[in-house]
CSV table of C-alpha atoms in Angstrom, one decimal:
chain,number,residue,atom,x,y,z
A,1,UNK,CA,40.4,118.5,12.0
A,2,UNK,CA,41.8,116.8,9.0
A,3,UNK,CA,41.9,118.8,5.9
A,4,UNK,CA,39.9,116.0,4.1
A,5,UNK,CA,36.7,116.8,5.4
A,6,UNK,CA,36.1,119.8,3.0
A,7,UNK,CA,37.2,117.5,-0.4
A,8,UNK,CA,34.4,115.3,0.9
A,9,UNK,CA,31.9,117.9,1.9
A,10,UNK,CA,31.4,121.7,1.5
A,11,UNK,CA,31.2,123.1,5.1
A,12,UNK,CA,28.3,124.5,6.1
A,13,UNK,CA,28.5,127.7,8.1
A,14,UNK,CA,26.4,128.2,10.7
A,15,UNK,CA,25.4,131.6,11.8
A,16,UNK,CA,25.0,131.2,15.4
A,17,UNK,CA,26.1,127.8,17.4
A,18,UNK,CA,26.3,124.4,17.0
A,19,UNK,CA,24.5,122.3,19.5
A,20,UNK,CA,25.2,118.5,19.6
A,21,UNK,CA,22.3,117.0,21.0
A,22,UNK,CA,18.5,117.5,20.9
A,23,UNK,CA,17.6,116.5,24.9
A,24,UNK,CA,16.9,118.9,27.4
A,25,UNK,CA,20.2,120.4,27.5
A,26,UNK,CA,20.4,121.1,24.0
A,27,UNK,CA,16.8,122.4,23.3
A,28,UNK,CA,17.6,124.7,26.7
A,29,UNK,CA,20.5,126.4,25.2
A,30,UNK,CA,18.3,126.7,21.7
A,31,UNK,CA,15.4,128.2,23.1
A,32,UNK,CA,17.4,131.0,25.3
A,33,UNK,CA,19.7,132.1,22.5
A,34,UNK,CA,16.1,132.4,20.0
A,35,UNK,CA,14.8,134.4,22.9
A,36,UNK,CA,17.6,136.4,22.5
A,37,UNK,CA,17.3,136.9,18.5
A,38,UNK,CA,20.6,134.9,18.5
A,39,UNK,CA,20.0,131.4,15.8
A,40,UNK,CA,21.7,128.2,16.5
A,41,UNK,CA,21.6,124.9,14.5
A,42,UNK,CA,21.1,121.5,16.9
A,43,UNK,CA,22.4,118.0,15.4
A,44,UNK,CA,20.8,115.2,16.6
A,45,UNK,CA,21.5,111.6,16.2
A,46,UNK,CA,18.6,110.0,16.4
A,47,UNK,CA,15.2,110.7,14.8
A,48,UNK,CA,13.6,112.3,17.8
A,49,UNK,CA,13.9,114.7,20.5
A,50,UNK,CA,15.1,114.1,24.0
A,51,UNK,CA,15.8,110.4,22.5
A,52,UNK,CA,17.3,109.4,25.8
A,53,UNK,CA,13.1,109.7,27.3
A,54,UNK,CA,11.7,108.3,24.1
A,55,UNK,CA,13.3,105.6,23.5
A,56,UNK,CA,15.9,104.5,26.6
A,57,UNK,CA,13.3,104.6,29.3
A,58,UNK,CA,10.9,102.2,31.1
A,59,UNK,CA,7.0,102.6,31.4
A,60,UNK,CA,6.2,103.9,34.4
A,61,UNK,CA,9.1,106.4,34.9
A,62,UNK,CA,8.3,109.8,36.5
A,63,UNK,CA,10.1,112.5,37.2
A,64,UNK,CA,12.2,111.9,40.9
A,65,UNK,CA,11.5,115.7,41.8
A,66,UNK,CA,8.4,118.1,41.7
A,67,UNK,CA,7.8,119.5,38.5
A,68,UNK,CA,8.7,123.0,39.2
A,69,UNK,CA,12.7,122.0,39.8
A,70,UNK,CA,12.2,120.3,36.3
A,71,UNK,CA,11.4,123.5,34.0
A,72,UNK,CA,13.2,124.0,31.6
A,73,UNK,CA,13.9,127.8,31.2
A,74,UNK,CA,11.2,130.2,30.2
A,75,UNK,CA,8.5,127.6,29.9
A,76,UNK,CA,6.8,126.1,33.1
A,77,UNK,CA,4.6,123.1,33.3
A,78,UNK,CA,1.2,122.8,32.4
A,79,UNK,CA,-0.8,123.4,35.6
A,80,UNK,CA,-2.9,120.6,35.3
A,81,UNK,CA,0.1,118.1,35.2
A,82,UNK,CA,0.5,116.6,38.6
A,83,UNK,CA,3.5,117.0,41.1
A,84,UNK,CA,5.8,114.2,39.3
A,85,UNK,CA,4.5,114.0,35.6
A,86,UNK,CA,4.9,110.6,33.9
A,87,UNK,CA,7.2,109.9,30.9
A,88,UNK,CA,4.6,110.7,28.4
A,89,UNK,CA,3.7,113.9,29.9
A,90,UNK,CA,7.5,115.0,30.3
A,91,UNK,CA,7.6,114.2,26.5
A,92,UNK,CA,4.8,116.1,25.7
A,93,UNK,CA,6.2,118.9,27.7
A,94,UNK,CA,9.9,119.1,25.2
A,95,UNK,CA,7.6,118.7,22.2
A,96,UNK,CA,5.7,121.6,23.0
A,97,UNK,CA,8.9,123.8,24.7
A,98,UNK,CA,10.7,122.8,20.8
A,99,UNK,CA,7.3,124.3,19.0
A,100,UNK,CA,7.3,126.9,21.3
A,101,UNK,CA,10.8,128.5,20.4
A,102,UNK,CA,10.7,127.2,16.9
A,103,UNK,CA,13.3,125.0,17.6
A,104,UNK,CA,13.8,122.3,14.6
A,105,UNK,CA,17.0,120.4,15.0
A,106,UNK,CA,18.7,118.2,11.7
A,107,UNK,CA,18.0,114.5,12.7
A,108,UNK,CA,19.6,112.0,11.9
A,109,UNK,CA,23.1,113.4,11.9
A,110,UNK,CA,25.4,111.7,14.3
A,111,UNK,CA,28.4,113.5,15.2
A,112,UNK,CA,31.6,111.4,13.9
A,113,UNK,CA,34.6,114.3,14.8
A,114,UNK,CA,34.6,117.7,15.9
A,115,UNK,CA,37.9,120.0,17.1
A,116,UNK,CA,38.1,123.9,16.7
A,117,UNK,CA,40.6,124.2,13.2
A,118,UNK,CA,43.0,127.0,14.6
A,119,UNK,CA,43.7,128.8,10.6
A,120,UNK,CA,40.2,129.8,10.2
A,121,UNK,CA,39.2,130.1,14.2
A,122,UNK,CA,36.2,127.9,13.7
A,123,UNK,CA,34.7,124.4,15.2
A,124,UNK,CA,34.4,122.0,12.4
A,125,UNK,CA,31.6,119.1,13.4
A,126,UNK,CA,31.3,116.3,10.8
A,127,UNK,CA,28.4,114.3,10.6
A,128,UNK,CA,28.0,111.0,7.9
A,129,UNK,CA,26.4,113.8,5.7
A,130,UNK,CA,27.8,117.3,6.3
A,131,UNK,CA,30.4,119.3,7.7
A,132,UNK,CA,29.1,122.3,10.0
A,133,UNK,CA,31.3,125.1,10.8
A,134,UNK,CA,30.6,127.8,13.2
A,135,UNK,CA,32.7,130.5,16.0
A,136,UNK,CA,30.5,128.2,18.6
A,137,UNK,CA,29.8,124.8,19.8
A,138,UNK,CA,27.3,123.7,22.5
A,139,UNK,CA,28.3,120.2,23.7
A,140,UNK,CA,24.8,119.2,24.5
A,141,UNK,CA,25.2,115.4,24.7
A,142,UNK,CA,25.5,115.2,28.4
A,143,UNK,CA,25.6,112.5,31.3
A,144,UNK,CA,23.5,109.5,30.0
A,145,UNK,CA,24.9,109.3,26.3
A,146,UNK,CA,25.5,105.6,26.6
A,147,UNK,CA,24.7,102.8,28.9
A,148,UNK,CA,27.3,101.7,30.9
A,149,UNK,CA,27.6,97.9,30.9
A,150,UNK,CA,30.2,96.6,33.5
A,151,UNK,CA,32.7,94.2,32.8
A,152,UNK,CA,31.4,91.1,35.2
A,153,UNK,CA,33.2,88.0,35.1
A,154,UNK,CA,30.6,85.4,33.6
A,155,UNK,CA,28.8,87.4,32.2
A,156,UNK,CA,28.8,86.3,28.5
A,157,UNK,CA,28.4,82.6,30.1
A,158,UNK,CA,24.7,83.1,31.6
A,159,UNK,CA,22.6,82.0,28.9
A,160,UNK,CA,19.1,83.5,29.9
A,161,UNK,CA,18.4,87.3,29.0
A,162,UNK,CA,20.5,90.0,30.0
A,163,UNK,CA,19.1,93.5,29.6
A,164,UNK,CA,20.5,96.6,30.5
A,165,UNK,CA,17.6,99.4,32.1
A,166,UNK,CA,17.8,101.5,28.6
A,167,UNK,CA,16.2,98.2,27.1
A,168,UNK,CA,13.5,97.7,29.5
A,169,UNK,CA,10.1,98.8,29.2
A,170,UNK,CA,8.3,97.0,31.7
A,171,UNK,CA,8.0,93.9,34.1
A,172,UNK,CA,5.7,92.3,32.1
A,173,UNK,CA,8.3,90.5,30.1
A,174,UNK,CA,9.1,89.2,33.3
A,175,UNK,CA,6.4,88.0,34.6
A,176,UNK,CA,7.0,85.0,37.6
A,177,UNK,CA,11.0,85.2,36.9
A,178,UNK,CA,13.8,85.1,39.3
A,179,UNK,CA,15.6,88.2,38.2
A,180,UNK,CA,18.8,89.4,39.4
A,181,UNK,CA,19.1,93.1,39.1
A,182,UNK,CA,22.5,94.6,38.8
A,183,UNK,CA,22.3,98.2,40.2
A,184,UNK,CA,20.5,100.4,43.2
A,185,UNK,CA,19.5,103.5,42.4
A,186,UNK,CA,16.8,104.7,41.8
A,187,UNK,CA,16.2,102.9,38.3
A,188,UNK,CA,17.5,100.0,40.0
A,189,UNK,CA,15.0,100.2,42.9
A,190,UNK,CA,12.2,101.6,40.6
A,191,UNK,CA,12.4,98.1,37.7
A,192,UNK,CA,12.4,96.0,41.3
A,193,UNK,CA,9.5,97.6,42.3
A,194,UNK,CA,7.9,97.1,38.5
A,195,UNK,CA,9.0,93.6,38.4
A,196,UNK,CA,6.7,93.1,41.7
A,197,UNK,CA,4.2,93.8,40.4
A,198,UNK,CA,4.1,91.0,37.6
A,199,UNK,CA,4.6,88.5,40.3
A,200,UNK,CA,8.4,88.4,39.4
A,201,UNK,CA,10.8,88.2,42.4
A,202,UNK,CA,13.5,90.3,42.1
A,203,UNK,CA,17.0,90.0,43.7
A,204,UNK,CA,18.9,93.2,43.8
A,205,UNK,CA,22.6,94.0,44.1
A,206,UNK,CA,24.1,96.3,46.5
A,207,UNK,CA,27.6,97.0,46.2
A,208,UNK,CA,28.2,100.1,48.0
A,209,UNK,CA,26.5,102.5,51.0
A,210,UNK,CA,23.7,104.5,49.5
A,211,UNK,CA,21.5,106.7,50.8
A,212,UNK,CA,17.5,106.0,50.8
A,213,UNK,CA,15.1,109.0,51.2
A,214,UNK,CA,11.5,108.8,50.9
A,215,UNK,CA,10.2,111.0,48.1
A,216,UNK,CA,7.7,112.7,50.1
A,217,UNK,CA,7.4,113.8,53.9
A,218,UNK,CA,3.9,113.9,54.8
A,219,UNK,CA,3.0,115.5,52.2
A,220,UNK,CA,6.0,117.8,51.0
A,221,UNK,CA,8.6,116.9,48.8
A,222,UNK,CA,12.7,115.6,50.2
A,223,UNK,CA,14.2,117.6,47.9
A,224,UNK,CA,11.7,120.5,48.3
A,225,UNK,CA,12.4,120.8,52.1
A,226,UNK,CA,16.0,120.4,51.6
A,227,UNK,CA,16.1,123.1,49.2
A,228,UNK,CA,14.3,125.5,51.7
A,229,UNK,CA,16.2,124.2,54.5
A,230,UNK,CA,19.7,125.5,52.7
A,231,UNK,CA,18.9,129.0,52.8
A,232,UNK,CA,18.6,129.4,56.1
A,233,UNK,CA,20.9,126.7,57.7
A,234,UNK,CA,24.3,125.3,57.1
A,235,UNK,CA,24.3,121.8,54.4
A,236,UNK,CA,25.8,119.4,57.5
A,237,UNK,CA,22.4,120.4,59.8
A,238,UNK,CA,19.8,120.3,57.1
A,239,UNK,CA,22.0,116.9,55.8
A,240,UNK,CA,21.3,115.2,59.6
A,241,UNK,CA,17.8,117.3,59.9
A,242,UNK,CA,16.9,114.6,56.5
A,243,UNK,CA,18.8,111.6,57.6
A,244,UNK,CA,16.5,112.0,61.1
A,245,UNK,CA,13.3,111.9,59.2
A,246,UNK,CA,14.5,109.0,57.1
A,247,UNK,CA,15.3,107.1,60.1
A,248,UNK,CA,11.1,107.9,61.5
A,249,UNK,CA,10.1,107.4,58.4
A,250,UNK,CA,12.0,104.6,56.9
A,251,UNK,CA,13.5,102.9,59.9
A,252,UNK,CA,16.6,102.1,59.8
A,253,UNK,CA,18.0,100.8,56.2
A,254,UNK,CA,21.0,99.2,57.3
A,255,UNK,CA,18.8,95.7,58.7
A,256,UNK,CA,17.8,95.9,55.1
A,257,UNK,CA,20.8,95.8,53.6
A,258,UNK,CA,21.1,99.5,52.5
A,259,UNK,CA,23.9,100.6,54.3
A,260,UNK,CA,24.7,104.8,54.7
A,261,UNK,CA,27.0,106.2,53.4
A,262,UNK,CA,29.0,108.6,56.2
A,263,UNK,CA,29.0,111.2,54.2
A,264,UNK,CA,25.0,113.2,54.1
A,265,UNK,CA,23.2,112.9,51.2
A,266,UNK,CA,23.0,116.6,50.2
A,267,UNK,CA,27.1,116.9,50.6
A,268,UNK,CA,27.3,113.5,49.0
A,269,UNK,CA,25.7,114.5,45.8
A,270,UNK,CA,27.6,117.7,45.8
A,271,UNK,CA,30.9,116.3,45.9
A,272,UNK,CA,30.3,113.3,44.2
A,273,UNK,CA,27.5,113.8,41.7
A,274,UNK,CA,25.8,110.5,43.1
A,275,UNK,CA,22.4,110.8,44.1
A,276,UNK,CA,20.0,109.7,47.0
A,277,UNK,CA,17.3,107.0,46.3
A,278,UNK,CA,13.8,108.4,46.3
A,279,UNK,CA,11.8,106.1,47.5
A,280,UNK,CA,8.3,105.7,45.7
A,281,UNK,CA,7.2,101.9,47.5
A,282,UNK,CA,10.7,99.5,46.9
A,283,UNK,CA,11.9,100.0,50.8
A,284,UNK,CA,8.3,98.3,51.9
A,285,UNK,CA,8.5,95.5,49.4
A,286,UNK,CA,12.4,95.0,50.5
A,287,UNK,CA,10.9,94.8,54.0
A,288,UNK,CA,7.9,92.6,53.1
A,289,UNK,CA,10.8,89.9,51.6
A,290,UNK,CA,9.3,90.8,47.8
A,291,UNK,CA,12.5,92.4,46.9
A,292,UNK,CA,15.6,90.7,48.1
A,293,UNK,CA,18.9,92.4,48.8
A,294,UNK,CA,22.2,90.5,47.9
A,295,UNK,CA,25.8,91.9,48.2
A,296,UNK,CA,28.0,92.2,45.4
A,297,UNK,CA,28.2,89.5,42.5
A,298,UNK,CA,31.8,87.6,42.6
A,299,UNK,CA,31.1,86.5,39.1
A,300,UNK,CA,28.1,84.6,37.1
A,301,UNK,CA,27.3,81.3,36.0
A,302,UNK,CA,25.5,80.2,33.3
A,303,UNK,CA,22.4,79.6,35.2
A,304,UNK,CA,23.0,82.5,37.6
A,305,UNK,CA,25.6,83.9,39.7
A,306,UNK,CA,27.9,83.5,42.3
A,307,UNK,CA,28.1,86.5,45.6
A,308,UNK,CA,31.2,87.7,47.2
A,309,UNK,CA,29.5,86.3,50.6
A,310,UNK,CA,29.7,82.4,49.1
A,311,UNK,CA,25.9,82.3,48.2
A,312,UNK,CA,25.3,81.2,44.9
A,313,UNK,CA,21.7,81.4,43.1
A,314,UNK,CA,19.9,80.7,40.2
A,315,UNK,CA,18.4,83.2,37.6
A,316,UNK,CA,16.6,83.7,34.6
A,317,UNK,CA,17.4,87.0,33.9
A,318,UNK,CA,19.5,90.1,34.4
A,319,UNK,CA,18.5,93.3,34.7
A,320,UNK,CA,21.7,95.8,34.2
A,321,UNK,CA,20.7,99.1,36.3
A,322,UNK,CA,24.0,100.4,35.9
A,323,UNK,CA,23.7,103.9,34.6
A,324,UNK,CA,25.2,105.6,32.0
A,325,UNK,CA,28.0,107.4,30.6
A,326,UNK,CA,28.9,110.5,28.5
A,327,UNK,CA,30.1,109.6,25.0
A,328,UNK,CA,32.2,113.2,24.5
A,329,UNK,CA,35.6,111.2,24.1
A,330,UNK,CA,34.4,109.4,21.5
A,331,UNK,CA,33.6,112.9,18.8
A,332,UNK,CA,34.9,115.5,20.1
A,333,UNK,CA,39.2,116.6,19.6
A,334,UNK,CA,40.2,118.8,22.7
A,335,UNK,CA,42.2,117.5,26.3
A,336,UNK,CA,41.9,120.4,27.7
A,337,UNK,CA,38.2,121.0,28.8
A,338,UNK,CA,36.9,117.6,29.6
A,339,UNK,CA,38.5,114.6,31.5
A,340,UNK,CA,38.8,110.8,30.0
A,341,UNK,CA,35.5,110.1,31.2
A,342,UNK,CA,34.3,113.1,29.7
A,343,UNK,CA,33.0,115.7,32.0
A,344,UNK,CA,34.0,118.7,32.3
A,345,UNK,CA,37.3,118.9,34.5
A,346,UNK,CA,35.9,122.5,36.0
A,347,UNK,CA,33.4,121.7,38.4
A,348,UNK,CA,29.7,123.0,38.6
A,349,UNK,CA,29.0,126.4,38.5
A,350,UNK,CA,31.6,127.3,36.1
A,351,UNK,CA,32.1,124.1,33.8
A,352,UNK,CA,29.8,125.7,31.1
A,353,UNK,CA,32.4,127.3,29.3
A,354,UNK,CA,35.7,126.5,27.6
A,355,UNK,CA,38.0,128.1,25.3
A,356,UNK,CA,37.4,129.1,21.7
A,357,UNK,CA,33.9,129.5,22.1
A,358,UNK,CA,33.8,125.9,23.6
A,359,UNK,CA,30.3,125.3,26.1
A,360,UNK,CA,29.0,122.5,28.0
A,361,UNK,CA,25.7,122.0,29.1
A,362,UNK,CA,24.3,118.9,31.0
A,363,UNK,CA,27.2,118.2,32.8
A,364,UNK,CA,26.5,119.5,36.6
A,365,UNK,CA,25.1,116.1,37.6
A,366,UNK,CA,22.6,118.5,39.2
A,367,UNK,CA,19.9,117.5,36.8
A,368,UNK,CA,17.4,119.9,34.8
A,369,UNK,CA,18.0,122.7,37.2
A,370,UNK,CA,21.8,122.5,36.9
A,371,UNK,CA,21.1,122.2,33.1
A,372,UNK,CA,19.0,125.6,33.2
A,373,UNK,CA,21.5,127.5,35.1
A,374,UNK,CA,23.8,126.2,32.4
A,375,UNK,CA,21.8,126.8,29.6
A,376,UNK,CA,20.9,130.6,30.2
A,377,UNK,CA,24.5,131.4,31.2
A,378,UNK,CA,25.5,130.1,27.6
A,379,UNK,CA,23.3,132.3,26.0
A,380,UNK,CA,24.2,135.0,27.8
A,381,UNK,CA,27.6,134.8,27.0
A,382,UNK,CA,27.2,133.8,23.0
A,383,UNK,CA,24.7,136.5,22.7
A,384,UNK,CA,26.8,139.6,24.1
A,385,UNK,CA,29.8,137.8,21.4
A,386,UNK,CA,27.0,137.3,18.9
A,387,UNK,CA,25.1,140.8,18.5
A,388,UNK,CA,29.1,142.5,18.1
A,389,UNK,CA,29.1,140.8,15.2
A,390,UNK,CA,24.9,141.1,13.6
A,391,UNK,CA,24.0,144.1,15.9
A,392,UNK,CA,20.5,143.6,17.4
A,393,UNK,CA,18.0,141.2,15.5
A,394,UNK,CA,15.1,140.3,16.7
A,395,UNK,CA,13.7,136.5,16.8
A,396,UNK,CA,10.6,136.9,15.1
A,397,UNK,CA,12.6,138.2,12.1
A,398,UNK,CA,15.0,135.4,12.0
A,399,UNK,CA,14.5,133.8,8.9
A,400,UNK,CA,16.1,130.3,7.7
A,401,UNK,CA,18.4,131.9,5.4
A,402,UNK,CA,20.0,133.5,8.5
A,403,UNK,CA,20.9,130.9,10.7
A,404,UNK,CA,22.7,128.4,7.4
A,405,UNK,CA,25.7,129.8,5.1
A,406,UNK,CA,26.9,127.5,2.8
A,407,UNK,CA,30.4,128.1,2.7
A,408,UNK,CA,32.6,127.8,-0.6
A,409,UNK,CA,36.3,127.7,-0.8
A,410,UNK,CA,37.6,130.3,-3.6
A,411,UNK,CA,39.8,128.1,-4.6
């Protein structure tokens, strides 16, 4: 860290870590260390928590899995949400797990550099107003920090609307349009299945093999059975075991245009990190001819676009379901822990922690569990390093005071 941070702000010490990022991951990692007595400080970029829900999601999002593989740790769901709660009710959920642990994040900070200064052994994190300093730092930013826009050839010629999925909020605003969507996963398949429903007709893009499971079997969740199927049988059975009642249930996706992958979905996601469509209704409308399947876009016109297999179509808007990105390059100094792209180079379960009190958390791309496993691991370790330096302290008698130092240099 350059030495002219401290000549334009007096560091701040922090008592306890520094988390970057006030989702999920970060308010985890909060709320198990003030379980633990142990304070932490969480900056947040934004004016809200779990921003990414709040403000880069569409209307009728639910959660993809059963609540009780969404907890976060030591606070389940209400009982009186249902299965998969809705994006209000997920919010609701963080704002009461934050008052819960008396977690209160600065807003409004965002995260310009960070790097670990090697004289004083400490991670300095500059925001536009401060300079935090602390023996920890909890990279809390995770997976989906920034939308990922791909570089299509035309694309800044098409002159209708072009919205990428953290912009859309609902198929209303595209009500009777042709609308290309860019993307198959499950937001992909999910804003088709909205757009249907405001008589739009929606023409999605698939690129690759994917795999399609319903979200529900008679009843019982995919991933639920899967998970209860892996401890008592090997992943490749319990892989073709799900694939078979896809087929039944399903029929087969290939005639739609949804190829496979060879690879099972379970050992896909586990090597790969990419995840099987759940499907809540899109399959049927795909089948019905209300969702049409095209292959990969060669490049776009100004009135629509042009497909690798010589079709070429009108539009009047695109819809970019193409994911997201982490942003970690971008803030934070060190090579050694995370790749280019920035995830962690160790692999899930042990790329939680660095070196010089480095952590990670939302990273797994295992979702909310893999970011609870995470989380309480963290604490765990920062705790044990934490109480050799207070001694025991309780959470209750945690005061502000505590947890903020500001720091002066003698000189």
């Amino acid at each position: 860290m350059n030495s002219c941070l401290e000549a334009e702000h007096s560091p701040i010490f922090v008592n306890g870590p520094i988390i970057v990022g006030a989702g999920p991951s970060g308010l985890s990692v909060a709320a198990c260390l003030s379980n633990r007595g142990v304070p932490s400080v969480i900056l947040e970029r934004t004016d809200c928590l779990a921003s990414l829900w709040q403000k880069r999601t569409y209307d009728r999002l639910k959660l993809h899995l059963p609540k009780h593989f969404c907890e976060l740790p030591l606070m389940k769901f209400p009982k009186n949400f249902p299965r998969y709660p809705s994006k209000q009710q997920f919010i609701s959920y963080i704002e009461s797990y934050a008052a819960r642990f008396n977690i209160k994040p600065v807003f409004n900070q965002t995260v310009e550099k960070a790097g670990f200064d090697v004289v004083s052994c400490l991670w300095k994190v500059k925001t536009q107003d401060a300079v935090y300093t602390s023996k920890w730092l909890v990279v809390a930013t995770g997976e989906n920090a920034e939308p990922v826009v791909p570089d299509i050839p035309g694309l800044k010629n098409f002159t209708g609307p072009v919205v990428h999925t953290s912009a859309y909020k609902s198929g209303s605003e595209f009500a009777n349009r042709k609308v290309l969507v860019v993307g198959c996963g499950n937001s992909g398949m999910e804003v088709c299945l909205d757009l249907c429903r405001y008589n739009a007709l929606p023409h999605m893009v698939v690129r690759n093999p994917l795999h399609v499971l319903p979200r529900d079997f008679f009843g019982l969740s995919s991933f639920g059975i899967a998970m209860t199927l892996l401890k008592w049988f090997p992943l490749k059975l319990v892989d073709n075991f799900l694939l078979l009642l896809a087929n039944s249930y399903l029929g087969n996706t290939d005639r739609l245009g949804l190829r496979r992958p060879k690879t099972g979905p379970i050992e896909l996601k586990n090597a790969t990190g990419k995840t099987p469509v759940l499907d809540v209704g899109a399959i049927s409308l795909i089948q019905s001819g209300q969702i049409r399947v095209r292959h990969a876009v060669k490049e776009l016109t100004k009135k629509g676009a042009k497909f690798v297999d010589g079709q070429e179509m009108e539009f009047e808007s695109i819809i970019l379901a193409t994911g997201y990105k982490s942003n970690v390059p971008d803030w934070l100094k060190e090579n050694s822990f995370f790749t280019k792209e920035g995830m962690p180079k160790t692999p899930f379960p042990n790329g939680w922690k660095g070196e010089n009190g480095l952590y990670t958390v939302g990273f797994t791309k295992r979702g909310l569990l893999g970011t609870a496993f995470d989380a309480v691991k963290i604490a765990e370790n920062i705790t044990d390093q934490w109480m050799k330096s207070n001694g025991p302290l309780s959470a209750s008698n945690i005061c502000s005071s505590c947890i903020i130092h500001f720091h002066f240099n003698k000189s």
